[in-house]
PDB file of C-alpha atoms and ligand atoms in Angstrom:
ATOM      1  CA  MET A   9     171.633  16.239 189.857  1.00 71.00           C
ATOM      2  CA  PRO A  10     170.203  19.726 190.403  1.00 86.00           C
ATOM      3  CA  SER A  11     170.281  21.600 193.671  1.00 91.00           C
ATOM      4  CA  PHE A  12     167.669  20.740 196.234  1.00 93.00           C
ATOM      5  CA  VAL A  13     166.631  22.296 199.526  1.00 96.00           C
ATOM      6  CA  ASN A  14     166.629  20.321 202.736  1.00 95.00           C
ATOM      7  CA  PRO A  15     163.395  21.586 204.359  1.00 95.00           C
ATOM      8  CA  GLU A  16     164.610  20.671 207.828  1.00 96.00           C
ATOM      9  CA  LYS A  17     167.448  23.185 207.523  1.00 95.00           C
ATOM     10  CA  CYS A  18     165.730  25.948 205.495  1.00 96.00           C
ATOM     11  CA  ASP A  19     164.245  28.758 207.570  1.00 94.00           C
ATOM     12  CA  GLY A  20     162.988  30.635 204.498  1.00 94.00           C
ATOM     13  CA  CYS A  21     165.541  33.357 205.237  1.00 94.00           C
ATOM     14  CA  LYS A  22     163.077  34.367 207.926  1.00 87.00           C
ATOM     15  CA  ALA A  23     160.391  34.988 205.267  1.00 66.00           C
ATOM     16  CA  LEU A  24     162.145  37.938 203.657  1.00 69.00           C
ATOM     17  CA  ASP A  25     160.628  39.116 200.377  1.00 71.00           C
ATOM     18  CA  SER A  26     163.677  37.944 198.493  1.00 80.00           C
ATOM     19  CA  THR A  27     165.592  35.085 200.027  1.00 93.00           C
ATOM     20  CA  ALA A  28     169.315  34.636 199.590  1.00 95.00           C
ATOM     21  CA  CYS A  29     168.949  31.707 197.191  1.00 96.00           C
ATOM     22  CA  GLN A  30     166.344  33.589 195.118  1.00 94.00           C
ATOM     23  CA  HIS A  31     168.587  36.625 194.967  1.00 93.00           C
ATOM     24  CA  ILE A  32     171.666  34.750 193.795  1.00 95.00           C
ATOM     25  CA  CYS A  33     170.352  32.194 191.285  1.00 96.00           C
ATOM     26  CA  PRO A  34     171.305  33.278 187.748  1.00 94.00           C
ATOM     27  CA  ASN A  35     168.406  31.250 186.366  1.00 93.00           C
ATOM     28  CA  ASP A  36     165.763  32.492 188.824  1.00 95.00           C
ATOM     29  CA  LEU A  37     164.996  28.929 189.800  1.00 96.00           C
ATOM     30  CA  MET A  38     164.636  29.279 193.539  1.00 95.00           C
ATOM     31  CA  VAL A  39     161.284  30.269 194.973  1.00 94.00           C
ATOM     32  CA  LEU A  40     159.884  30.519 198.453  1.00 93.00           C
ATOM     33  CA  ASN A  41     156.727  28.694 199.411  1.00 92.00           C
ATOM     34  CA  LYS A  42     155.121  31.376 201.576  1.00 89.00           C
ATOM     35  CA  ALA A  43     152.839  28.877 203.266  1.00 91.00           C
ATOM     36  CA  THR A  44     155.622  26.592 204.479  1.00 92.00           C
ATOM     37  CA  GLU A  45     158.371  29.257 204.514  1.00 91.00           C
ATOM     38  CA  LYS A  46     160.640  26.814 202.709  1.00 94.00           C
ATOM     39  CA  ALA A  47     162.460  27.438 199.455  1.00 95.00           C
ATOM     40  CA  TYR A  48     162.597  24.994 196.571  1.00 96.00           C
ATOM     41  CA  ASN A  49     164.065  24.665 193.109  1.00 96.00           C
ATOM     42  CA  MET A  50     161.061  25.125 190.804  1.00 96.00           C
ATOM     43  CA  GLU A  51     162.729  23.907 187.599  1.00 95.00           C
ATOM     44  CA  PRO A  52     165.384  21.351 188.471  1.00 93.00           C
ATOM     45  CA  GLU A  53     166.009  20.476 184.825  1.00 94.00           C
ATOM     46  CA  MET A  54     167.198  24.064 184.230  1.00 95.00           C
ATOM     47  CA  CYS A  55     169.743  24.011 187.064  1.00 95.00           C
ATOM     48  CA  TRP A  56     173.336  23.982 185.929  1.00 92.00           C
ATOM     49  CA  GLU A  57     174.700  23.204 189.383  1.00 92.00           C
ATOM     50  CA  CYS A  58     176.595  26.471 189.646  1.00 93.00           C
ATOM     51  CA  TYR A  59     176.717  26.216 193.457  1.00 93.00           C
ATOM     52  CA  ASN A  60     175.672  29.844 194.012  1.00 95.00           C
ATOM     53  CA  CYS A  61     172.650  28.963 196.110  1.00 96.00           C
ATOM     54  CA  VAL A  62     174.647  26.300 197.926  1.00 95.00           C
ATOM     55  CA  LYS A  63     177.331  28.778 198.945  1.00 93.00           C
ATOM     56  CA  ILE A  64     175.066  31.678 199.901  1.00 93.00           C
ATOM     57  CA  CYS A  65     172.507  29.815 202.005  1.00 95.00           C
ATOM     58  CA  PRO A  66     173.078  30.890 205.619  1.00 92.00           C
ATOM     59  CA  THR A  67     171.796  27.601 207.022  1.00 93.00           C
ATOM     60  CA  GLN A  68     173.557  25.172 204.637  1.00 93.00           C
ATOM     61  CA  ALA A  69     170.122  23.988 203.515  1.00 95.00           C
ATOM     62  CA  VAL A  70     170.878  23.693 199.798  1.00 95.00           C
ATOM     63  CA  GLU A  71     172.659  20.626 198.508  1.00 91.00           C
ATOM     64  CA  VAL A  72     174.002  19.675 195.131  1.00 90.00           C
ATOM     65  CA  ARG A  73     176.252  16.854 194.015  1.00 85.00           C
ATOM     66  CA  GLY A  74     179.985  17.289 194.296  1.00 84.00           C
ATOM     67  CA  TYR A  75     181.702  17.484 190.926  1.00 84.00           C
ATOM     68  CA  ALA A  76     183.665  14.355 190.097  1.00 85.00           C
ATOM     69  CA  ASP A  77     186.809  16.380 189.462  1.00 85.00           C
ATOM     70  CA  PHE A  78     187.180  17.299 193.126  1.00 83.00           C
ATOM     71  CA  VAL A  79     185.400  14.606 195.142  1.00 89.00           C
ATOM     72  CA  PRO A  80     184.825  10.911 194.441  1.00 90.00           C
ATOM     73  CA  LEU A  81     181.396   9.575 193.555  1.00 87.00           C
ATOM     74  CA  GLY A  82     178.918   9.693 196.397  1.00 87.00           C
ATOM     75  CA  ALA A  83     180.712  12.265 198.523  1.00 90.00           C
ATOM     76  CA  GLN A  84     178.751  15.172 199.997  1.00 88.00           C
ATOM     77  CA  VAL A  85     180.170  18.697 199.987  1.00 91.00           C
ATOM     78  CA  THR A  86     178.977  21.473 202.265  1.00 91.00           C
ATOM     79  CA  PRO A  87     180.368  25.011 202.214  1.00 93.00           C
ATOM     80  CA  LEU A  88     180.529  27.438 205.108  1.00 93.00           C
ATOM     81  CA  ARG A  89     181.397  31.032 204.233  1.00 90.00           C
ATOM     82  CA  SER A  90     182.899  33.705 206.429  1.00 89.00           C
ATOM     83  CA  THR A  91     183.825  37.269 205.460  1.00 88.00           C
ATOM     84  CA  ASP A  92     187.219  36.264 204.098  1.00 90.00           C
ATOM     85  CA  SER A  93     187.184  32.522 203.509  1.00 93.00           C
ATOM     86  CA  ILE A  94     185.129  29.503 202.660  1.00 94.00           C
ATOM     87  CA  MET A  95     185.431  26.120 204.298  1.00 95.00           C
ATOM     88  CA  TRP A  96     184.294  23.011 202.488  1.00 94.00           C
ATOM     89  CA  THR A  97     183.344  19.954 204.492  1.00 94.00           C
ATOM     90  CA  VAL A  98     183.545  16.782 202.454  1.00 94.00           C
ATOM     91  CA  LYS A  99     181.808  13.660 203.703  1.00 93.00           C
ATOM     92  CA  PHE A 100     183.019  10.602 201.855  1.00 94.00           C
ATOM     93  CA  ARG A 101     180.961   7.481 201.242  1.00 93.00           C
ATOM     94  CA  ASN A 102     182.719   5.650 204.054  1.00 95.00           C
ATOM     95  CA  GLY A 103     181.754   8.417 206.494  1.00 95.00           C
ATOM     96  CA  MET A 104     185.195  10.011 206.651  1.00 96.00           C
ATOM     97  CA  LEU A 105     185.102  13.814 206.982  1.00 97.00           C
ATOM     98  CA  LYS A 106     187.687  16.240 205.640  1.00 96.00           C
ATOM     99  CA  ARG A 107     187.663  20.020 205.714  1.00 97.00           C
ATOM    100  CA  PHE A 108     189.387  22.443 203.377  1.00 95.00           C
ATOM    101  CA  LYS A 109     189.551  26.184 203.936  1.00 96.00           C
ATOM    102  CA  PHE A 110     190.351  28.731 201.218  1.00 95.00           C
ATOM    103  CA  PRO A 111     190.602  32.541 201.101  1.00 94.00           C
ATOM    104  CA  ILE A 112     187.893  34.173 198.966  1.00 91.00           C
ATOM    105  CA  ARG A 113     189.032  37.792 198.701  1.00 89.00           C
ATOM    106  CA  THR A 114     192.138  39.941 198.665  1.00 87.00           C
ATOM    107  CA  THR A 115     190.645  43.076 200.235  1.00 85.00           C
ATOM    108  CA  ALA A 116     188.806  43.612 203.473  1.00 85.00           C
ATOM    109  CA  GLU A 117     185.041  43.359 203.140  1.00 80.00           C
ATOM    110  CA  GLY A 118     183.663  46.728 202.004  1.00 80.00           C
ATOM    111  CA  ALA A 119     187.126  48.010 201.028  1.00 82.00           C
ATOM    112  CA  ALA A 120     187.102  47.154 197.320  1.00 76.00           C
ATOM    113  CA  VAL A 121     187.205  50.199 195.065  1.00 73.00           C
ATOM    114  CA  PRO A 122     184.288  49.977 192.595  1.00 68.00           C
ATOM    115  CA  ASP A 123     186.297  51.192 189.595  1.00 68.00           C
ATOM    116  CA  GLY A 124     189.284  49.088 190.551  1.00 68.00           C
ATOM    117  CA  GLY A 125     191.477  52.175 190.839  1.00 69.00           C
ATOM    118  CA  TRP A 126     191.092  52.941 187.109  1.00 67.00           C
ATOM    119  CA  GLU A 127     189.565  56.331 187.879  1.00 68.00           C
ATOM    120  CA  THR A 128     186.631  56.034 185.537  1.00 66.00           C
ATOM    121  CA  GLY A 129     185.049  58.967 187.294  1.00 64.00           C
ATOM    122  CA  THR A 130     182.184  56.991 188.695  1.00 60.00           C
ATOM    123  CA  ASP A 131     181.616  54.610 191.520  1.00 60.00           C
ATOM    124  CA  ASP A 132     178.184  53.735 190.173  1.00 63.00           C
ATOM    125  CA  LEU A 133     178.066  49.956 190.211  1.00 62.00           C
ATOM    126  CA  ALA A 134     175.504  50.028 187.397  1.00 64.00           C
ATOM    127  CA  SER A 135     177.860  51.902 185.113  1.00 65.00           C
ATOM    128  CA  PRO A 136     178.842  50.035 181.934  1.00 62.00           C
ATOM    129  CA  VAL A 137     182.456  51.180 182.360  1.00 60.00           C
ATOM    130  CA  LEU A 138     182.841  48.968 185.394  1.00 57.00           C
ATOM    131  CA  PHE A 139     182.844  45.857 183.260  1.00 56.00           C
ATOM    132  CA  SER A 140     186.312  44.530 183.876  1.00 61.00           C
ATOM    133  CA  GLU A 141     189.961  45.408 183.984  1.00 65.00           C
ATOM    134  CA  PRO A 142     191.096  46.794 180.619  1.00 68.00           C
ATOM    135  CA  GLY A 143     193.872  44.215 180.429  1.00 69.00           C
ATOM    136  CA  SER A 144     191.307  41.468 179.990  1.00 66.00           C
ATOM    137  CA  CYS A 145     190.164  43.257 176.807  1.00 69.00           C
ATOM    138  CA  GLY A 146     193.693  43.585 175.459  1.00 74.00           C
ATOM    139  CA  THR A 147     194.039  47.321 176.175  1.00 75.00           C
ATOM    140  CA  ASP A 148     195.486  49.559 178.844  1.00 74.00           C
ATOM    141  CA  THR A 149     192.830  52.237 178.301  1.00 72.00           C
ATOM    142  CA  VAL A 150     189.489  52.557 180.038  1.00 66.00           C
ATOM    143  CA  PHE A 151     186.864  53.537 177.497  1.00 65.00           C
ATOM    144  CA  THR A 152     184.088  55.521 179.091  1.00 62.00           C
ATOM    145  CA  LYS A 153     182.085  56.331 175.953  1.00 60.00           C
TER     146      LYS A 153
HETATM  147 FE1  SF4 B 223     166.117  28.542 202.711  1.00 61.07          FE
HETATM  148 FE2  SF4 B 223     168.753  28.789 202.429  1.00 61.07          FE
HETATM  149 FE3  SF4 B 223     167.100  29.618 200.479  1.00 61.07          FE
HETATM  150 FE4  SF4 B 223     167.267  30.987 202.768  1.00 61.07          FE
HETATM  151  S1  SF4 B 223     168.930  30.714 201.262  1.00 61.07           S
HETATM  152  S2  SF4 B 223     165.368  30.408 201.685  1.00 61.07           S
HETATM  153  S3  SF4 B 223     167.571  29.322 204.265  1.00 61.07           S
HETATM  154  S4  SF4 B 223     167.376  27.504 201.188  1.00 61.07           S
HETATM  155 FE1  SF4 B 224     170.340  28.299 190.514  1.00 61.07          FE
HETATM  156 FE2  SF4 B 224     172.901  27.603 190.472  1.00 61.07          FE
HETATM  157 FE3  SF4 B 224     171.369  26.987 192.573  1.00 61.07          FE
HETATM  158 FE4  SF4 B 224     171.012  25.728 190.246  1.00 61.07          FE
HETATM  159  S1  SF4 B 224     172.857  25.634 191.555  1.00 61.07           S
HETATM  160  S2  SF4 B 224     169.389  26.565 191.565  1.00 61.07           S
HETATM  161  S3  SF4 B 224     171.437  27.364 188.764  1.00 61.07           S
HETATM  162  S4  SF4 B 224     171.944  29.051 191.927  1.00 61.07           S
END
């Protein structure tokens, strides 16, 4: 089941030019209906249920099915993010609610060093040398050319 927007909860990100769900979707599936100021998934069959739009929506308006490997069939999952954690509310078929809170970062917001401390000589986030930690490529050297 692809993501879908609950129009009663969506405020259209207050009619910004680019809404949060539009900005985050890797498939560019979310669009804003300017007339109604509600977002919707324009190509549900292309949605891979990545949860990005679900997690970033500030009003918890986007829903998607919970994966069977972490909730039983029919359960609803709703995330609520803060600056350092995310809390998932799970509503089971019998109405029982459970909440789980997890940390989402190891540095204070805004404190991460763009080059990860590898001293690439640039803090340009568009730089190709900021791809990853060298260890993930099997090297201890940062190649800048
Ligand atoms: Fe609506 Fe949420 Fe998308 Fe904003 S992020 S437009 S509130 S669904
Ligand atoms: Fe896009 Fe992922 Fe949301 Fe589907 S779940 S609409 S792919 S952000």
